[in-house]
Amino acid sequence: MDKTGTDNNGFKPLLLNMRLSIWLTTAAVIIFILILALTVNHAREKGIVEQFGRQQIAIARGTATGIEDFISSVEKSMIIISMLPYIKENSPKVTVQAIQMIYDNLKGQVECIAIENNDGVITSTYPPSIFEKIAGRNFQSLDYFREIRKTGKPYISDLLSAGEEKQKNVQDTSRPVIIAVPKYDSENRFSGAVLSILSLSTIVDRYLISRSETAYCAWIMDNSGTIIAHPDQSFTGKDLGALKCAKVHGEIPLKDTLMKGKEGYDEYILSAVGGKTKKSIVSYAPINVDSGRWFIAVATPYNEIILLARKGFINIIFGTLGLIIVVIIVGISAANSRAKQLRLKEELKRLKEREEWQERLLKEHKTTEGVIEGSPIPTFVLDREHRVTLWNRACSELTGVDADDMIGTDQHSIPFYKSKRPTIADIIVDSDMDTLKKYYDTKNVRESATVTGGAYEAMDYIANLGGKNRHIYFLAAPIYDESGKVIAAIETIQDVTLQREMDIKLEEYAETLQNELTENINLRREVEKLYNYLQSIIDSLPDRIFDLNRDGIINYVSRDVKKDGGVISEKFGGKHFADFVDEENRLFVLDRWKDAQKGIFTPYEMTVTAMDGSRRSLRIIPRPIKGTDRYILVQRDITEFKALEEKFYESQKLAAIGQLSAGIAHEVRNPLSSIKMSLQILEKRMKPEGNDSKRFQIAGREVEHLEKLVNDILMYAKPSDPIKKPSVLEKIIDHALAMAEKSLSDKHVRVEMDLAKNLPPLNVDPAMLEQAFLNIYHNAIDAMADGGTLTISVRQTNGRVQVEVKDDGCGISKEDMPYIFNPFFTKKSYGTGLGLTQIKKIMDLHRGMIEISSEEGKGTSVIVAFPTIIDGEGSKPEKYSQDSSADLR
């Protein structure tokens, strides 16, 4: 025992146990602090990586869009050159001038521009120095030439398959990229290609070299996974596997991911200089070009992304370790002091030990607070009574409220919501999920995927937080004691305003594009409606309209049967209009076309043979289309007009003949009367017998025949106006039949009558109608053989009185039916050919109608109809209609 009476042998083991406990406790605190710091640092690094990955996707997408626009602008320039008229005609001098103009407009983006003929031989190029190297070379066997000849579409060569270049220096970024479009001659036939050659280094320098502070690496791949361009030329031309792109989490390789054609980002282990590997964040996006799909990938070393965060973390760790060392030293000193006191009294030792442990816990708590206080992420901690126990510096900077004003209070929600309400940390402390749904159901609240064990996260928009309107990401987690009971809750706040604003702008941009697309669709529908409306009007016109270019090639034909909604059918599209003109008129039409090209637009006519063999008369009217170099040819079928014109001239001739005949008949009529009277007087005085008597009878008959002929001619040429009066139709028919009695009896014709009863009176000229019916009877009698039957029927129908006279004679042939009403047309040896003409005139004067139908060998039917009397007048006259088979007498 020592002076104090303390047992030193018992004290030493106790002191050893105390020191061991101190070291174990210190180690536990260090481990706890390191785990907490690593957890916070890991969450922070992951957030930084996610944010950087999205930014890098935007860089990849923008670079891909830039390359697409660059290639598209060059392709459009080549299309403009191919469409120039003198390019089609292969005029060398003008072609070089046009190429120079486009080359200067591209401002050095391409190495040269060349024109190939149909055999794949370079015929023109600019600059001229290039022409000396490649003039006369045949590129017909190359992929791009075969492809544009086959498809007729623009083609961009595979950067590693440009013919002979593939076998040479595949790592040379100056190798050519070929952008080629087809060209066609004036007859729309493939005549070669227009191509531009640009160096791959143009794309590399313009889009792949980093221009930001972050040293990212970008490369381009084709759709087979071959690296087309890479800052390290040792990888250029190799398969993507040369980069050893292993995914960090061991899922789908980068090559398979790119082949899906979507954009995104992930973490990969990439090959670096010297055969080493490096963890990188790789963002990728597709580049869509006409000949396929390329991909651009942008990689940034993982360490460079999180370098700043790790520096801060290391500083915090070193500060913490320094603080722990101080605590250890102080603890050891305190332990020694308390050990001395324990020698005096065991009970005092126990009290000192308790105070020591309390002091240690307090210091450890302060150490943890120090770690959180130094964190760049705004954080606060609540105890079970919802009072703030920690409000770090970052939280003060975000809200503008100092920790001194907030610690120990329950006003932590006021800086965010301007009123007292539960935060996620409050709800976690109370484990009240109903309140969570009430306040955060519309804030995208969900269980955290990064922090387990009852942690929740949410998004909210807060106005005027720290003097700014912000989008805030909340993440809150419970703090448990050793028994698993929630004793506090920690909540972190991150300002994601920039990210959210970018998302909103992208959504607004997408909505704007959708609105523009909808407007364009509506506009296209309106244009299609107007086009269909105008197309219907044009197609309904009797004329046919041809739209021709200045070379006579057909652009449009009205009433053309088109497939798949095209503008013109394959029958007419791209062909010269003279191809559809027959041989007999082609030279004449081409001469008129040359006149139109000279500005002489004179209509002309021609006669053509239709597909059915008929001859048609056409009138062609050429006209220019104002403001263009195109022309319109209007084709009008004037066959019927020509026929009417001929009929008009024929009727004029017949009218002249009728007037002449009437004049002659008038002059002959009086002498015939004198001759007839003289013959009658001589016959009475001389009383001839035998042959003399027969001669007098023959002379009398011939005089009567001439007299009838004269009367028919006079009636046809100068018909008198009818003297109409109410008349009974039955009497008119009977009187006419009585006048034909001798002819009926000579041929023993039997007459059958079928007259309807109670027929109304007709307002007609009885004498004219008797003459008309007499002519009908004579025609029927002349057509019948002895013993024939003449049928007369009368009926009333539809406000008309209809008379049908039918015989069983020889009938009329179909060839003669169209001419039966023509004057002087007859097949009789003794007829005048004016009988039916007189009947037709009489019916027209009475506003009646006549129809004649006949079948050769079976007989003829003549139907005449008259309107009945209405208020002393007949009904409105009916238009004359003639059956397809008419009569001839």
PDB file of C-alpha atoms in Angstrom, residues 442-577:
ATOM      1  CA  THR A 442     -48.127  16.834 -54.183  1.00  0.00           C
ATOM      2  CA  LYS A 443     -44.357  17.360 -53.681  1.00  0.00           C
ATOM      3  CA  ASN A 444     -43.195  14.075 -55.242  1.00  0.00           C
ATOM      4  CA  VAL A 445     -42.487  12.626 -51.797  1.00  0.00           C
ATOM      5  CA  ARG A 446     -41.081   9.079 -51.724  1.00  0.00           C
ATOM      6  CA  GLU A 447     -38.799   6.838 -49.758  1.00  0.00           C
ATOM      7  CA  SER A 448     -35.176   7.609 -50.466  1.00  0.00           C
ATOM      8  CA  ALA A 449     -33.360   5.223 -52.780  1.00  0.00           C
ATOM      9  CA  THR A 450     -29.930   6.373 -51.572  1.00  0.00           C
ATOM     10  CA  VAL A 451     -30.458   6.445 -47.771  1.00  0.00           C
ATOM     11  CA  THR A 452     -32.267   3.465 -46.275  1.00  0.00           C
ATOM     12  CA  GLY A 453     -33.861   3.000 -42.878  1.00  0.00           C
ATOM     13  CA  GLY A 454     -36.958   5.236 -43.026  1.00  0.00           C
ATOM     14  CA  ALA A 455     -35.487   8.179 -44.963  1.00  0.00           C
ATOM     15  CA  TYR A 456     -37.777  10.246 -47.221  1.00  0.00           C
ATOM     16  CA  GLU A 457     -37.132  12.774 -50.013  1.00  0.00           C
ATOM     17  CA  ALA A 458     -39.318  15.398 -51.714  1.00  0.00           C
ATOM     18  CA  MET A 459     -39.161  18.302 -54.187  1.00  0.00           C
ATOM     19  CA  ASP A 460     -40.753  21.706 -53.528  1.00  0.00           C
ATOM     20  CA  TYR A 461     -40.765  25.220 -54.965  1.00  0.00           C
ATOM     21  CA  ILE A 462     -40.150  27.931 -52.366  1.00  0.00           C
ATOM     22  CA  ALA A 463     -40.517  31.613 -53.133  1.00  0.00           C
ATOM     23  CA  ASN A 464     -38.074  34.151 -51.687  1.00  0.00           C
ATOM     24  CA  LEU A 465     -35.807  31.715 -49.894  1.00  0.00           C
ATOM     25  CA  GLY A 466     -32.677  33.652 -49.005  1.00  0.00           C
ATOM     26  CA  GLY A 467     -33.766  36.418 -51.396  1.00  0.00           C
ATOM     27  CA  LYS A 468     -34.369  34.048 -54.364  1.00  0.00           C
ATOM     28  CA  ASN A 469     -37.105  31.804 -55.679  1.00  0.00           C
ATOM     29  CA  ARG A 470     -35.750  28.272 -55.527  1.00  0.00           C
ATOM     30  CA  HIS A 471     -36.527  24.649 -56.305  1.00  0.00           C
ATOM     31  CA  ILE A 472     -35.457  22.649 -53.221  1.00  0.00           C
ATOM     32  CA  TYR A 473     -34.683  18.940 -52.787  1.00  0.00           C
ATOM     33  CA  PHE A 474     -35.331  17.746 -49.198  1.00  0.00           C
ATOM     34  CA  LEU A 475     -33.814  14.535 -47.788  1.00  0.00           C
ATOM     35  CA  ALA A 476     -34.589  13.609 -44.164  1.00  0.00           C
ATOM     36  CA  ALA A 477     -33.542  10.542 -42.165  1.00  0.00           C
ATOM     37  CA  PRO A 478     -34.128   9.375 -38.572  1.00  0.00           C
ATOM     38  CA  ILE A 479     -31.373   9.121 -35.920  1.00  0.00           C
ATOM     39  CA  TYR A 480     -31.717   6.060 -33.676  1.00  0.00           C
ATOM     40  CA  ASP A 481     -30.340   5.302 -30.188  1.00  0.00           C
ATOM     41  CA  GLU A 482     -28.745   1.993 -29.212  1.00  0.00           C
ATOM     42  CA  SER A 483     -32.171   0.448 -28.676  1.00  0.00           C
ATOM     43  CA  GLY A 484     -33.409   1.386 -32.195  1.00  0.00           C
ATOM     44  CA  LYS A 485     -35.664   4.176 -30.979  1.00  0.00           C
ATOM     45  CA  VAL A 486     -35.871   7.438 -32.969  1.00  0.00           C
ATOM     46  CA  ILE A 487     -34.282  10.133 -30.845  1.00  0.00           C
ATOM     47  CA  ALA A 488     -33.771  12.798 -33.531  1.00  0.00           C
ATOM     48  CA  ALA A 489     -33.973  13.453 -37.250  1.00  0.00           C
ATOM     49  CA  ILE A 490     -31.547  15.045 -39.676  1.00  0.00           C
ATOM     50  CA  GLU A 491     -32.689  16.858 -42.820  1.00  0.00           C
ATOM     51  CA  THR A 492     -30.558  18.106 -45.733  1.00  0.00           C
ATOM     52  CA  ILE A 493     -31.580  20.746 -48.266  1.00  0.00           C
ATOM     53  CA  GLN A 494     -30.169  21.061 -51.786  1.00  0.00           C
ATOM     54  CA  ASP A 495     -30.849  23.923 -54.205  1.00  0.00           C
ATOM     55  CA  VAL A 496     -31.714  22.286 -57.583  1.00  0.00           C
ATOM     56  CA  THR A 497     -33.068  25.464 -59.177  1.00  0.00           C
ATOM     57  CA  LEU A 498     -30.692  25.371 -62.148  1.00  0.00           C
ATOM     58  CA  GLN A 499     -31.526  21.756 -62.886  1.00  0.00           C
ATOM     59  CA  ARG A 500     -35.263  22.378 -62.514  1.00  0.00           C
ATOM     60  CA  GLU A 501     -35.181  25.507 -64.666  1.00  0.00           C
ATOM     61  CA  MET A 502     -33.341  23.553 -67.343  1.00  0.00           C
ATOM     62  CA  ASP A 503     -36.029  20.834 -67.182  1.00  0.00           C
ATOM     63  CA  ILE A 504     -38.780  23.461 -67.407  1.00  0.00           C
ATOM     64  CA  LYS A 505     -37.109  25.120 -70.381  1.00  0.00           C
ATOM     65  CA  LEU A 506     -36.770  21.768 -72.095  1.00  0.00           C
ATOM     66  CA  GLU A 507     -40.456  21.036 -71.431  1.00  0.00           C
ATOM     67  CA  GLU A 508     -41.458  24.475 -72.731  1.00  0.00           C
ATOM     68  CA  TYR A 509     -39.272  23.968 -75.790  1.00  0.00           C
ATOM     69  CA  ALA A 510     -40.850  20.551 -76.404  1.00  0.00           C
ATOM     70  CA  GLU A 511     -44.312  22.081 -76.004  1.00  0.00           C
ATOM     71  CA  THR A 512     -43.397  24.877 -78.437  1.00  0.00           C
ATOM     72  CA  LEU A 513     -42.173  22.321 -80.961  1.00  0.00           C
ATOM     73  CA  GLN A 514     -45.387  20.334 -80.496  1.00  0.00           C
ATOM     74  CA  ASN A 515     -47.506  23.458 -81.032  1.00  0.00           C
ATOM     75  CA  GLU A 516     -45.545  24.362 -84.144  1.00  0.00           C
ATOM     76  CA  LEU A 517     -45.911  20.812 -85.403  1.00  0.00           C
ATOM     77  CA  THR A 518     -49.668  20.936 -84.765  1.00  0.00           C
ATOM     78  CA  GLU A 519     -49.916  24.275 -86.580  1.00  0.00           C
ATOM     79  CA  ASN A 520     -47.937  22.873 -89.508  1.00  0.00           C
ATOM     80  CA  ILE A 521     -50.193  19.805 -89.622  1.00  0.00           C
ATOM     81  CA  ASN A 522     -53.311  22.005 -89.574  1.00  0.00           C
ATOM     82  CA  LEU A 523     -51.827  24.270 -92.235  1.00  0.00           C
ATOM     83  CA  ARG A 524     -50.992  21.250 -94.365  1.00  0.00           C
ATOM     84  CA  ARG A 525     -54.565  19.994 -93.984  1.00  0.00           C
ATOM     85  CA  GLU A 526     -55.917  23.376 -95.049  1.00  0.00           C
ATOM     86  CA  VAL A 527     -53.560  23.406 -98.039  1.00  0.00           C
ATOM     87  CA  GLU A 528     -54.649  19.875 -98.930  1.00  0.00           C
ATOM     88  CA  LYS A 529     -58.304  20.930 -98.647  1.00  0.00           C
ATOM     89  CA  LEU A 530     -57.706  23.916-100.920  1.00  0.00           C
ATOM     90  CA  TYR A 531     -55.705  21.719-103.299  1.00  0.00           C
ATOM     91  CA  ASN A 532     -58.500  19.114-103.412  1.00  0.00           C
ATOM     92  CA  TYR A 533     -61.092  21.865-103.925  1.00  0.00           C
ATOM     93  CA  LEU A 534     -59.177  23.400-106.832  1.00  0.00           C
ATOM     94  CA  GLN A 535     -58.409  19.904-108.153  1.00  0.00           C
ATOM     95  CA  SER A 536     -62.144  19.090-108.173  1.00  0.00           C
ATOM     96  CA  ILE A 537     -62.907  22.289-110.070  1.00  0.00           C
ATOM     97  CA  ILE A 538     -60.189  21.621-112.645  1.00  0.00           C
ATOM     98  CA  ASP A 539     -61.188  17.968-113.056  1.00  0.00           C
ATOM     99  CA  SER A 540     -64.842  18.967-113.576  1.00  0.00           C
ATOM    100  CA  LEU A 541     -63.951  21.187-116.538  1.00  0.00           C
ATOM    101  CA  PRO A 542     -64.652  19.710-119.992  1.00  0.00           C
ATOM    102  CA  ASP A 543     -61.232  20.906-121.144  1.00  0.00           C
ATOM    103  CA  ARG A 544     -58.042  19.035-120.305  1.00  0.00           C
ATOM    104  CA  ILE A 545     -55.159  21.096-118.867  1.00  0.00           C
ATOM    105  CA  PHE A 546     -51.443  20.259-119.204  1.00  0.00           C
ATOM    106  CA  ASP A 547     -48.813  22.005-117.019  1.00  0.00           C
ATOM    107  CA  LEU A 548     -45.430  21.912-118.807  1.00  0.00           C
ATOM    108  CA  ASN A 549     -41.978  23.136-117.873  1.00  0.00           C
ATOM    109  CA  ARG A 550     -39.929  25.176-120.301  1.00  0.00           C
ATOM    110  CA  ASP A 551     -38.643  21.967-121.936  1.00  0.00           C
ATOM    111  CA  GLY A 552     -42.132  20.579-122.537  1.00  0.00           C
ATOM    112  CA  ILE A 553     -41.963  18.001-119.717  1.00  0.00           C
ATOM    113  CA  ILE A 554     -45.367  17.324-118.158  1.00  0.00           C
ATOM    114  CA  ASN A 555     -45.699  18.459-114.528  1.00  0.00           C
ATOM    115  CA  TYR A 556     -49.459  18.010-114.156  1.00  0.00           C
ATOM    116  CA  VAL A 557     -52.466  16.747-116.153  1.00  0.00           C
ATOM    117  CA  SER A 558     -56.079  17.325-115.131  1.00  0.00           C
ATOM    118  CA  ARG A 559     -58.402  14.342-114.831  1.00  0.00           C
ATOM    119  CA  ASP A 560     -55.329  12.137-114.390  1.00  0.00           C
ATOM    120  CA  VAL A 561     -55.803   8.936-112.381  1.00  0.00           C
ATOM    121  CA  LYS A 562     -53.074   9.060-109.702  1.00  0.00           C
ATOM    122  CA  LYS A 563     -52.011   6.427-107.191  1.00  0.00           C
ATOM    123  CA  ASP A 564     -51.084   6.984-103.538  1.00  0.00           C
ATOM    124  CA  GLY A 565     -52.233  10.633-103.633  1.00  0.00           C
ATOM    125  CA  GLY A 566     -49.463  11.785-105.988  1.00  0.00           C
ATOM    126  CA  VAL A 567     -49.551  14.948-108.095  1.00  0.00           C
ATOM    127  CA  ILE A 568     -49.167  13.092-111.395  1.00  0.00           C
ATOM    128  CA  SER A 569     -49.387   9.458-112.475  1.00  0.00           C
ATOM    129  CA  GLU A 570     -46.514   7.389-113.839  1.00  0.00           C
ATOM    130  CA  LYS A 571     -48.175   7.502-117.257  1.00  0.00           C
ATOM    131  CA  PHE A 572     -47.489  11.234-117.667  1.00  0.00           C
ATOM    132  CA  GLY A 573     -44.871  12.126-115.028  1.00  0.00           C
ATOM    133  CA  GLY A 574     -41.466  13.174-116.394  1.00  0.00           C
ATOM    134  CA  LYS A 575     -42.454  12.674-120.074  1.00  0.00           C
ATOM    135  CA  HIS A 576     -42.557  15.135-122.958  1.00  0.00           C
ATOM    136  CA  PHE A 577     -46.063  16.104-124.020  1.00  0.00           C
TER     137      PHE A 577
END
